[in-house]
XYZ file of C-alpha atoms in Angstrom:
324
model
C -23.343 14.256 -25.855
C -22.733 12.763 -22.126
C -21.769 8.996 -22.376
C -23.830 6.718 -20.648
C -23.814 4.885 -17.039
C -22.211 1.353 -17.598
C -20.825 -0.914 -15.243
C -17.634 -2.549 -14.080
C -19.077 -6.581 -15.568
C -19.383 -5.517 -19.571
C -17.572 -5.058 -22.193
C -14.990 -2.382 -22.104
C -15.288 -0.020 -25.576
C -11.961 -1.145 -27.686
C -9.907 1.660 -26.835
C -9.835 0.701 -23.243
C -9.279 -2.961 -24.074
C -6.090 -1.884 -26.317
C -4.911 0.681 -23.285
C -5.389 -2.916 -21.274
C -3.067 -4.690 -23.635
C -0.485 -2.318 -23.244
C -0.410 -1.872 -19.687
C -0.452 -5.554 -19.586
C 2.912 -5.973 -21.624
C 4.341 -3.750 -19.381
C 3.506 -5.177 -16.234
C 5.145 -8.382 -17.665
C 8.846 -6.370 -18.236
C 8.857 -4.665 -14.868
C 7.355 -6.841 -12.152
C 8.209 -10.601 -11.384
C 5.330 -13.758 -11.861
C 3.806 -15.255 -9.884
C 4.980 -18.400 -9.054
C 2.595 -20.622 -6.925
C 4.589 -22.342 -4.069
C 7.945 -20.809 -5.142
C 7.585 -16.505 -4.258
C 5.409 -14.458 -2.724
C 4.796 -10.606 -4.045
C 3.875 -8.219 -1.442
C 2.855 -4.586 -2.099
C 1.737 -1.418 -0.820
C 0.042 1.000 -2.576
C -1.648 4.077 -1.448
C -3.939 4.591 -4.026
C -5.148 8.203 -4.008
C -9.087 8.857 -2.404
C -9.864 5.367 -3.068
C -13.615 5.794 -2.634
C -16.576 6.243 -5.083
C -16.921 6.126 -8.836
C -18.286 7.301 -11.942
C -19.446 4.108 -13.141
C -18.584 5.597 -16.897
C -15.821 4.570 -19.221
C -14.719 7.735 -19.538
C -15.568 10.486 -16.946
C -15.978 13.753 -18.375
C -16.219 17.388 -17.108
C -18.132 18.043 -14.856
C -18.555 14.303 -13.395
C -17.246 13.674 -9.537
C -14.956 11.617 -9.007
C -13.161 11.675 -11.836
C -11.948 8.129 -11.107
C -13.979 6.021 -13.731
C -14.514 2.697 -14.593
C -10.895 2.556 -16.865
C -9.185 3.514 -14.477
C -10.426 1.028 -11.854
C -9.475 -1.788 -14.920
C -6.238 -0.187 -14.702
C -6.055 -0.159 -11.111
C -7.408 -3.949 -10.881
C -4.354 -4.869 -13.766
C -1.824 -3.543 -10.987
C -3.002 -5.022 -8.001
C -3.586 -9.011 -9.792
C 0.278 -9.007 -10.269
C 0.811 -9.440 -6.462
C -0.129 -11.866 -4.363
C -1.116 -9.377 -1.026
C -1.769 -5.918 -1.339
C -1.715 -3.354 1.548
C -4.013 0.028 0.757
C -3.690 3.569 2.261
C -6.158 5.769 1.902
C -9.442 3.551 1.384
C -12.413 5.726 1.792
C -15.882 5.063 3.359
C -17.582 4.850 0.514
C -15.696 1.821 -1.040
C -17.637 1.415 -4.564
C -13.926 1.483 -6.386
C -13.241 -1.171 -3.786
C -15.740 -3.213 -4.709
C -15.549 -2.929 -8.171
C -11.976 -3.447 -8.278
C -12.490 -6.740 -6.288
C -15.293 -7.988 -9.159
C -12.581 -7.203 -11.887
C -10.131 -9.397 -9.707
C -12.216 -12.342 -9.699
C -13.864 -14.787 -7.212
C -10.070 -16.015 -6.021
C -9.619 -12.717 -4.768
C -10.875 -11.423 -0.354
C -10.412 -8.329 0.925
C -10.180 -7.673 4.718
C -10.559 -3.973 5.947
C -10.689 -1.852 8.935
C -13.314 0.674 9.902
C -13.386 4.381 8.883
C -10.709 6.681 10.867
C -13.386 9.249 12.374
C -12.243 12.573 13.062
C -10.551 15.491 10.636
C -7.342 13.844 11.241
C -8.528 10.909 10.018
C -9.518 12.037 6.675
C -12.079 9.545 6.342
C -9.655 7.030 5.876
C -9.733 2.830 5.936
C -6.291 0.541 5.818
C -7.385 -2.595 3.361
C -5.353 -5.671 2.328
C -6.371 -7.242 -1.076
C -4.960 -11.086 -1.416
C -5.042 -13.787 -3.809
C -6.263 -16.744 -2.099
C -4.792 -19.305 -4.641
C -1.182 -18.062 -2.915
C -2.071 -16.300 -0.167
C -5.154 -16.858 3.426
C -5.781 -15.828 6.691
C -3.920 -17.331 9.042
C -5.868 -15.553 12.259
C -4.859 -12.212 13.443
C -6.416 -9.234 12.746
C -6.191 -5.969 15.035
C -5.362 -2.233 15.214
C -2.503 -0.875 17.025
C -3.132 1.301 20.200
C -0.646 3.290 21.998
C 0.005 1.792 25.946
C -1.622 4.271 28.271
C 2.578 4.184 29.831
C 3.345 5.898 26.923
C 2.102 9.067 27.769
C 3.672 9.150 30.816
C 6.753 9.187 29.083
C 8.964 13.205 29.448
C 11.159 12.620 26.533
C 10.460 15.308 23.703
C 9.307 12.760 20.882
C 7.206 10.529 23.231
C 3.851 9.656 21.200
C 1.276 11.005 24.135
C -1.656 9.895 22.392
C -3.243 7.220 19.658
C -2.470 6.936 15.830
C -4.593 9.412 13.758
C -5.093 6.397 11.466
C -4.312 3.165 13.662
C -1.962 0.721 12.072
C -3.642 -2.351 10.816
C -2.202 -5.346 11.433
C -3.402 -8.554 9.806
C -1.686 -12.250 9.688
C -1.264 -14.521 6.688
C 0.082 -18.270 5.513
C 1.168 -18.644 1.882
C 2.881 -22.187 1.461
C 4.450 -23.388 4.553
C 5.417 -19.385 5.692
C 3.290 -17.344 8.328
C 3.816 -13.409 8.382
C 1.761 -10.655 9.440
C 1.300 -7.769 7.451
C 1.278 -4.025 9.492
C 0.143 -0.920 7.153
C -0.382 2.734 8.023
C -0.737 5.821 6.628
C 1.366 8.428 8.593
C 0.012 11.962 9.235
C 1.357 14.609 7.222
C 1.029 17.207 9.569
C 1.680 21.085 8.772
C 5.785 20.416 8.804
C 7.794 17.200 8.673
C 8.528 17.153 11.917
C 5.297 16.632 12.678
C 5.566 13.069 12.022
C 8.460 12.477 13.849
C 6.098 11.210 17.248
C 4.117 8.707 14.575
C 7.089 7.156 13.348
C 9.111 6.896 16.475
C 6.127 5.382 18.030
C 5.483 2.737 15.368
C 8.848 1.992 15.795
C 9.180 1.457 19.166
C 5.867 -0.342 18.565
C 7.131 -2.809 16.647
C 10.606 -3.489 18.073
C 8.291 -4.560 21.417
C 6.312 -7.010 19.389
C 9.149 -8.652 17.525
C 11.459 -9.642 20.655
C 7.902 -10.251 22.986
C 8.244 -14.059 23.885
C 4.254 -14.013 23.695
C 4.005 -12.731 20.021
C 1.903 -14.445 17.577
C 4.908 -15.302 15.504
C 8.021 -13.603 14.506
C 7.925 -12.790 11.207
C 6.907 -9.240 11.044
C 6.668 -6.617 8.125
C 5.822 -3.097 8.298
C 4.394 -1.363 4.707
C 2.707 1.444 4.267
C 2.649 5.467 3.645
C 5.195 6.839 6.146
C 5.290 10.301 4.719
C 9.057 10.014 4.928
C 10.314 12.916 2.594
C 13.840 11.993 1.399
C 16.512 9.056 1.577
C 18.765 9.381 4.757
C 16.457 12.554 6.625
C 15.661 12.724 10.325
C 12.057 11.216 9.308
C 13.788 8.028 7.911
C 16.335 7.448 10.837
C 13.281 7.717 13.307
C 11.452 5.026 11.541
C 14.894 3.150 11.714
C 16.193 3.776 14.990
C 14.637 0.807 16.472
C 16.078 -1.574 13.876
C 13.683 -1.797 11.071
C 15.522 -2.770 8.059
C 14.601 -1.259 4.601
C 16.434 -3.897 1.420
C 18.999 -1.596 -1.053
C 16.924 -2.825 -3.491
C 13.448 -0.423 -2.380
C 16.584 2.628 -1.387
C 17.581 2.801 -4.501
C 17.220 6.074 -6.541
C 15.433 4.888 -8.974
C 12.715 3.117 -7.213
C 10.367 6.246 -6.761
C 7.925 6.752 -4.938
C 5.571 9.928 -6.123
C 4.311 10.472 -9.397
C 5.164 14.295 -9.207
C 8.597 14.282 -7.088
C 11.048 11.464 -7.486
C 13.303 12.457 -4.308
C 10.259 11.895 -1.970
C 10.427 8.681 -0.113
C 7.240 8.201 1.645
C 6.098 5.015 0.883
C 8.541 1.885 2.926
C 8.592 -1.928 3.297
C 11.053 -2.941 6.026
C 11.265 -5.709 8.303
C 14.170 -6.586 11.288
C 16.934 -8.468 10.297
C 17.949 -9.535 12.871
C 19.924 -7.004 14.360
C 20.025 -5.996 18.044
C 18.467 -9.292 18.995
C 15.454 -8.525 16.872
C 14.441 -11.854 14.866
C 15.591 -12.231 11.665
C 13.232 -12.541 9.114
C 12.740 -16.507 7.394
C 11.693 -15.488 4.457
C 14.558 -14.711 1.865
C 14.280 -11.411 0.131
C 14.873 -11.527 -3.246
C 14.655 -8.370 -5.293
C 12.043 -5.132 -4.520
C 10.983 -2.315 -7.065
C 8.078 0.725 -7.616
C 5.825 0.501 -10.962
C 5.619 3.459 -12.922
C 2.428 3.542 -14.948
C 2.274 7.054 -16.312
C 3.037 6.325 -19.430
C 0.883 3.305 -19.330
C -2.077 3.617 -17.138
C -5.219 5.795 -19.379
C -1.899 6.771 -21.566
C -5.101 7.089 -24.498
C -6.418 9.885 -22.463
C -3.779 12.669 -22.966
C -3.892 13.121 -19.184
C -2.722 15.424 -17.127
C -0.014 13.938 -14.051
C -2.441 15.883 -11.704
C -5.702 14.482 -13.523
C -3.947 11.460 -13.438
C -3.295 10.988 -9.886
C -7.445 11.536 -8.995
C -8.019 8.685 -11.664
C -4.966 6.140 -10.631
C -2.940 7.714 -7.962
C -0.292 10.078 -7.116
C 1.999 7.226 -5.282
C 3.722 4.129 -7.229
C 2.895 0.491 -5.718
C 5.707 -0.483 -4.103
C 6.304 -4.052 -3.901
C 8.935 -6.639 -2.331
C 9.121 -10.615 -3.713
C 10.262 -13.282 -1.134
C 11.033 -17.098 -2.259
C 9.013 -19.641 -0.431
């Protein structure tokens, strides 16, 4: 018997609700409060196909996506414990988005870009997700383009053309601090060196913008999937060869990344620290971690890590708390 349409507003069956309960008590052991006026939790999270629905409880076989409306509770559960979100991998149809947003409450914006067109592109959107009792606009919005000098440029890893998916960068005010937020979702490419052009670029990118007299302000943090593939590679120093600084609090071992590999290191919040007359960050970093919610997340399902990955996602949130 096929269980019937619902939708994201009613009352979840009990199962779900105790799943909720459960995920709940172990968002409160692994990832700080929120503290109004005191931190502020940033995260990145590229949530896997992020698009449409089955607007079921439970999907079952044969339904497509497999994502359902559990999961998106699930999903939504994750997401409320920060105060701004940055999300790879949004999809034109944005129905989980939307959904996920009505779980979040009326407190809660979204601001997104346009669809990446193009195979390269996969389809793909960057989207923040912030708490406006912590966290607003503060003005700037706008993708990152590549300087037409750039292509001029002979040396072997000079980025000759645009991002496949153009970074997104967005400013915000939460208290008395200002900080914009740059996400992107590197392209994987056939080999990893593939990516090296992407992440140089970024890089370099970035570096301009933080010592440019004219920038909107200095306090600058870069978050995203960077398809880096292990701690201390050649894709990791080219993201850091222009002086991005990653905390050894988000290098550490045990803050993983992928649900299926825990030596991959793709997904990176950095920032300058004022090295090589870059500005120093004015926030103070205070501790940074990845939430594992395979055990948690649908754990009443009997799941599958690969099943699991279409319903949540195959990458951990990553996240990063500042004092204010």
């Amino acid at each position: 018997m096929k269980t019937k349409n619902a939708i994201i507003t009613e009352k979840p069956p009990q199962e779900v609700t105790e799943n909720l309960v459960l995920l709940r008590q172990d968002l409160d052991l692994k990832v700080p409060p929120k503290k109004l006026d005191k931190n502020l939790l940033i995260a990145s999270w590229n949530i896997r196909s992020f698009g449409n629905l089955t607007r079921k409880w439970a999907s079952e076989e044969g339904d497509s996506p497999k994502r359902d409306l559990h999961s998106v509770l699930c999903i939504a559960e994750i997401i409320r414990r920060f105060d701004v979100v940055a999300i790879q991998e949004v999809k034109a149809n944005i129905r989980a988005l939307r959904d996920t947003l009505k779980v979040l409450g009326g407190h809660w914006s979204m601001i997104l870009t346009d669809v990446n067109k193009g195979r390269a592109g996969n389809g793909e959107r960057m989207a923040y997700l912030f708490d406006t009792r912590k966290v607003n606009l503060s003005g700037l919005a706008g993708e990152l383009v590549v300087p037409h000098e750039w292509s001029k440029k002979i040396t072997e890893n000079a980025l000759k053309e645009q991002f496949v998916r153009t970074p997104y960068a967005v400013s915000f005010r939460s208290n008395h601090q200002t900080f914009i937020l740059i996400t992107l979702h590197v392209l994987y490419g056939k080999k990893s060196t593939d990516r090296i052009k992407e992440l140089k670029g970024i890089a370099q990118w970035l570096s301009q913008w933080a010592t440019d007299i004219n920038a909107y302000h200095h306090n600058l943090i870069v978050l995203g999937d960077f398809n880096i593939e292990e701690r201390g590679d050649l894709l990791e120093e080219t993201f850091l060869s222009e002086g991005l600084f990653v905390p050894e609090a988000l290098q550490e071992a045990s803050v993983t990344r992928s649900i299926f590999n825990e030596t991959k290191y793709y997904d990176q919040i950095a920032w300058f620290n004022g090295a090589g007359r870059k500005p120093r960050l004015s926030m103070t970093f205070v501790n940074g971690g990845s939430y594992n919610f395979v055990d948690k997340a649908l754990a009443n399902r009997g799941l599958t890590r690969n099943n699991l990955s279409f319903m949540i996602s195959d990458h951990y949130p990553l996240w990063a708390e500042f004092k204010l």
